[in-house]
GROMACS .gro file of C-alpha atoms in nm:
model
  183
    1UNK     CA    1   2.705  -0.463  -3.227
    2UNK     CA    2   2.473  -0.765  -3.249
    3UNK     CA    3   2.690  -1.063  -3.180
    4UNK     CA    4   2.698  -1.228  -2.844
    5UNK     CA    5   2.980  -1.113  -2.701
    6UNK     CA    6   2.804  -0.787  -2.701
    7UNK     CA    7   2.588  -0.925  -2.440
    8UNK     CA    8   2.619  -0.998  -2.095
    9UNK     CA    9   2.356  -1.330  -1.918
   10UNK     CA   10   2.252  -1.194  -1.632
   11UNK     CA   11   2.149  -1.428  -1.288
   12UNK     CA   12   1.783  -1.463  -1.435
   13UNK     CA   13   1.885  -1.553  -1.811
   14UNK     CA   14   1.777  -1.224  -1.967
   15UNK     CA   15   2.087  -0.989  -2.219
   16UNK     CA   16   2.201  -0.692  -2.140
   17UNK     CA   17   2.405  -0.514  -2.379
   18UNK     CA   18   2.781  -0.460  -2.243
   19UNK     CA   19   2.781  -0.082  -2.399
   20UNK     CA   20   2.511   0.181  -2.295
   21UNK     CA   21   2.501   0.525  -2.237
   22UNK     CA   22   2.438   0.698  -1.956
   23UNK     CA   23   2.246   1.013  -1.949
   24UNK     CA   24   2.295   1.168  -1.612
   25UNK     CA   25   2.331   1.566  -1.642
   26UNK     CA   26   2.148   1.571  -1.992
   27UNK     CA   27   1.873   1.778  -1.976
   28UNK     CA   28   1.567   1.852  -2.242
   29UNK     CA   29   1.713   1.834  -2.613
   30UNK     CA   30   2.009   1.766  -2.528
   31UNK     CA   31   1.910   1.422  -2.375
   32UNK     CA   32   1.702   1.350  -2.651
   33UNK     CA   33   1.921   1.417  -2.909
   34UNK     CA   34   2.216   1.209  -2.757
   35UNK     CA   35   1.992   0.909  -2.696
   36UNK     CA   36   1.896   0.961  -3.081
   37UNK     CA   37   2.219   0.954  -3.196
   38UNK     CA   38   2.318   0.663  -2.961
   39UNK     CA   39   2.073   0.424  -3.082
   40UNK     CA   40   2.116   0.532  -3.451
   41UNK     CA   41   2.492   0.402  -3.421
   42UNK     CA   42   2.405   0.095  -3.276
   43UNK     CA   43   2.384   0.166  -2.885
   44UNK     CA   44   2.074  -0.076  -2.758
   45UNK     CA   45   2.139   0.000  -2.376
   46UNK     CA   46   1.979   0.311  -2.204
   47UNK     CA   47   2.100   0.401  -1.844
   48UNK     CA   48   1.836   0.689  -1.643
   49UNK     CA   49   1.724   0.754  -1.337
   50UNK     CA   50   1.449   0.929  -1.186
   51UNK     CA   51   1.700   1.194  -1.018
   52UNK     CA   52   1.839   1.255  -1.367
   53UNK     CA   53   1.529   1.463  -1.443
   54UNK     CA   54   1.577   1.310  -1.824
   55UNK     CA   55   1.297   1.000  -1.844
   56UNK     CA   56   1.047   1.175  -2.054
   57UNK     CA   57   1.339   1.287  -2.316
   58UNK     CA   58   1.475   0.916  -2.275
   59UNK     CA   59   1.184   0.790  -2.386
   60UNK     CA   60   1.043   1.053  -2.653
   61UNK     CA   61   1.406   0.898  -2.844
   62UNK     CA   62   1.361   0.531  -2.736
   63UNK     CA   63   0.960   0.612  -2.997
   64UNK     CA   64   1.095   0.772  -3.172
   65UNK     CA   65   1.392   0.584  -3.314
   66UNK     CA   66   1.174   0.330  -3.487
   67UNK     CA   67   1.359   0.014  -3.328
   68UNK     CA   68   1.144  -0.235  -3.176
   69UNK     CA   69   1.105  -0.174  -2.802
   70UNK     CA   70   1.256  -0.570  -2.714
   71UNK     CA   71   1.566  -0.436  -2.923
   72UNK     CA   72   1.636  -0.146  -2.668
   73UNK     CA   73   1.732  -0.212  -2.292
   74UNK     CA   74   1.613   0.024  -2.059
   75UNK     CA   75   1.788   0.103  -1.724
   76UNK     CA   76   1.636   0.328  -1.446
   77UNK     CA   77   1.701   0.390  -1.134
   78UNK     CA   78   1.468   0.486  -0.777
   79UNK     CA   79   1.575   0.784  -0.680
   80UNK     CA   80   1.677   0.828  -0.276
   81UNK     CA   81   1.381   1.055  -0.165
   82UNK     CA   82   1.133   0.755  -0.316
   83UNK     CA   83   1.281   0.489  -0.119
   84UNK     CA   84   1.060   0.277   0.107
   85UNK     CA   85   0.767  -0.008  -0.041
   86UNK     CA   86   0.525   0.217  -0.135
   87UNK     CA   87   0.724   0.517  -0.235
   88UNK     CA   88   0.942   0.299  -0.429
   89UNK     CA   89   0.614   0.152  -0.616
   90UNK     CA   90   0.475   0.551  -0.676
   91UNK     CA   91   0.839   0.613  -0.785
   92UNK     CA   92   0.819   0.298  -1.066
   93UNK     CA   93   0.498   0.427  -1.221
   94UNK     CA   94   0.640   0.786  -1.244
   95UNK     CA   95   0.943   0.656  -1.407
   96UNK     CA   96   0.696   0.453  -1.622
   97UNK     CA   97   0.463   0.704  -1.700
   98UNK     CA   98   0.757   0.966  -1.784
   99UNK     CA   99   0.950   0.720  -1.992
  100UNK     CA  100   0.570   0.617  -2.136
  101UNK     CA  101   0.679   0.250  -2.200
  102UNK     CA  102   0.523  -0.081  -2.133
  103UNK     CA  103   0.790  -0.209  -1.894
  104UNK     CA  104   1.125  -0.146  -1.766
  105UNK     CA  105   1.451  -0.407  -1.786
  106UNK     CA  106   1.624  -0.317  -1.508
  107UNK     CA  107   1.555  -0.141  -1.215
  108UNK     CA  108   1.794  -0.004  -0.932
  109UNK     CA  109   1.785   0.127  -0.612
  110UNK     CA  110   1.992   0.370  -0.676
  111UNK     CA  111   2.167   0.408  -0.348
  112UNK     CA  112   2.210   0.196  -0.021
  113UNK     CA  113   1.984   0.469   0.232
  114UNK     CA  114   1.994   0.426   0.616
  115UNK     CA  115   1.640   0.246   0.704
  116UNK     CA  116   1.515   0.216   0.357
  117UNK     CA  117   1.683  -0.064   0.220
  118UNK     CA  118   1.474  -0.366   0.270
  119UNK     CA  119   1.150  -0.201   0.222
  120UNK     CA  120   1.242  -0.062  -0.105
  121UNK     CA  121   1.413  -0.384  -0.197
  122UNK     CA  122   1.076  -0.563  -0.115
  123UNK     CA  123   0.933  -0.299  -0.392
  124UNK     CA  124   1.134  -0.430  -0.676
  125UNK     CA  125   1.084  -0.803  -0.571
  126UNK     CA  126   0.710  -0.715  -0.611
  127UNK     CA  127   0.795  -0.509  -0.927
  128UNK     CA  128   0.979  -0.837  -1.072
  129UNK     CA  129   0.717  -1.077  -0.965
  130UNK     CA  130   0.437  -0.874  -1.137
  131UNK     CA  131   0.687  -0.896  -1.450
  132UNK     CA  132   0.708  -0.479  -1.436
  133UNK     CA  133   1.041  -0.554  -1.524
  134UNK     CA  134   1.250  -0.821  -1.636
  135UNK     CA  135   1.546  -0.745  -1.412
  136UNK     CA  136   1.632  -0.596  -1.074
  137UNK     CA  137   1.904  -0.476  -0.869
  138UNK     CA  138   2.099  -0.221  -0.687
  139UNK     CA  139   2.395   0.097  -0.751
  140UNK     CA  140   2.626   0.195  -0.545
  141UNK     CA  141   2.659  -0.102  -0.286
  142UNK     CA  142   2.965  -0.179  -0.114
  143UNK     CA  143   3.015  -0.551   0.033
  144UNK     CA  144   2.844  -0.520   0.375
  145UNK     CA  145   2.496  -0.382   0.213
  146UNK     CA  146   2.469  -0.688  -0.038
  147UNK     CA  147   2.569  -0.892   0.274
  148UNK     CA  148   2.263  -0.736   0.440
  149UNK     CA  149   2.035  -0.759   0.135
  150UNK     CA  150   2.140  -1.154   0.129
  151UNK     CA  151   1.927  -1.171   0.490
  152UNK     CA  152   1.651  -1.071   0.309
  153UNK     CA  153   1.640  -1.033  -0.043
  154UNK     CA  154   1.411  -1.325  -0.200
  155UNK     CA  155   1.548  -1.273  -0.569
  156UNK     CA  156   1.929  -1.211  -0.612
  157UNK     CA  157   2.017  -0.944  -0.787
  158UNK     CA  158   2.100  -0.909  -1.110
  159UNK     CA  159   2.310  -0.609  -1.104
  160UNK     CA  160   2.548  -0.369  -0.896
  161UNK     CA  161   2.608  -0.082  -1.089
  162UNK     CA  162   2.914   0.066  -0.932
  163UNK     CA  163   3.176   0.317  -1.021
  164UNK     CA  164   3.472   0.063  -1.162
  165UNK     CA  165   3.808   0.248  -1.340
  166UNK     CA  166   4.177   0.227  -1.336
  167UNK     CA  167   4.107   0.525  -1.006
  168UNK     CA  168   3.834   0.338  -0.841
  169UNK     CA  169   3.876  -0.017  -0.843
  170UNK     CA  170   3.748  -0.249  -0.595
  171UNK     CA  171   3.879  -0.527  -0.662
  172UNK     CA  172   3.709  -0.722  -0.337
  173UNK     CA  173   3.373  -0.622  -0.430
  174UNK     CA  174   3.403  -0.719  -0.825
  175UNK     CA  175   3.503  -1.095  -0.653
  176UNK     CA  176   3.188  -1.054  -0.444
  177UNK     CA  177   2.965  -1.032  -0.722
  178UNK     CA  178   3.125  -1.256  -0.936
  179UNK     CA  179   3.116  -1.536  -0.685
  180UNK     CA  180   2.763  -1.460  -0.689
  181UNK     CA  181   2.653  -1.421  -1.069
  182UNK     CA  182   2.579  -1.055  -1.023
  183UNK     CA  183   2.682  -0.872  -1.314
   0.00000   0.00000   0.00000
């Protein structure tokens, strides 16, 4: 899994691995153990989020494992009761502290909330300009709240993690983000 097609460039130059897991409803052992197993058959992409409950487990494997830290790309995600600036910036050092790793490489708001939006996207500019983390960007968005984060948003983002299957696809909002680099 380490050729370059396994990779995705995002907007601000940085990989991302195309296959990760995703660890929401994993709990304890169970987490740990499939985040173990994932990176010991060549997984290098780790999705959380706070409102998984999972970052300490996530990050007792990501030590554990042995594999250099810059080999392993770490997702998390702000939960919805943390959103504002300064929750959002309590919220990152939680995540931080509970993961217990020098940085993060991509951080989300993890959904578009009524009122909270641009203050909590101010966070992760912040977050990104202190080099907290090497990427940010948002879940869950639909077209008109990436329209309304273009009005203010200083750094484009890198990401829109959205639900995308054979059931679910948007087709408009995958041209959206293409048209605009975000992955």
């Amino acid at each position: 899994m380490n050729n370059s097609k396994s990779y995705s460039r995002l907007n601000n130059g940085i990989e991302m691995p195309l296959l990760g897991l995703g660890v929401y409803d994993m709990h304890g052992s169970t987490a740990e153990a499939a985040v173990n197993d994932a990176l010991e058959i060549g997984y290098r992409l780790i999705d959380t989020a706070a409102m998984y409950g999972n970052e300490k487990e996530v990050g007792q494997a990501i030590r554990k494992s042995g594999i250099k830290r810059t080999e392993i790309f770490v997702t998390t995600k702000v939960a919805n009761t943390s959103q504002g600036f300064d929750a959002t910036l309590k919220a990152f050092d939680a995540s931080l502290d509970l993961l217990n790793i020098d940085y993060i490489d991509l951080y989300l708001v993890h959904w578009p909330i009524k009122g909270k939006r641009k203050e909590t996207w101010k966070a992760l500019e912040k977050l990104y300009k202190e080099k907290k983390v090497r990427a940010i960007g948002v879940a869950n968005y639909l077209i008109p709240f990436l329209e309304e984060l273009y009005t203010y948003a200083e750094t484009q983002p890198a990401v829109n993690q959205v639900e995308f299957s054979p059931y679910l696809y948007l087709s408009e909002l995958l041209v959206f983000c293409q048209q605009r680099k975000i992955q």
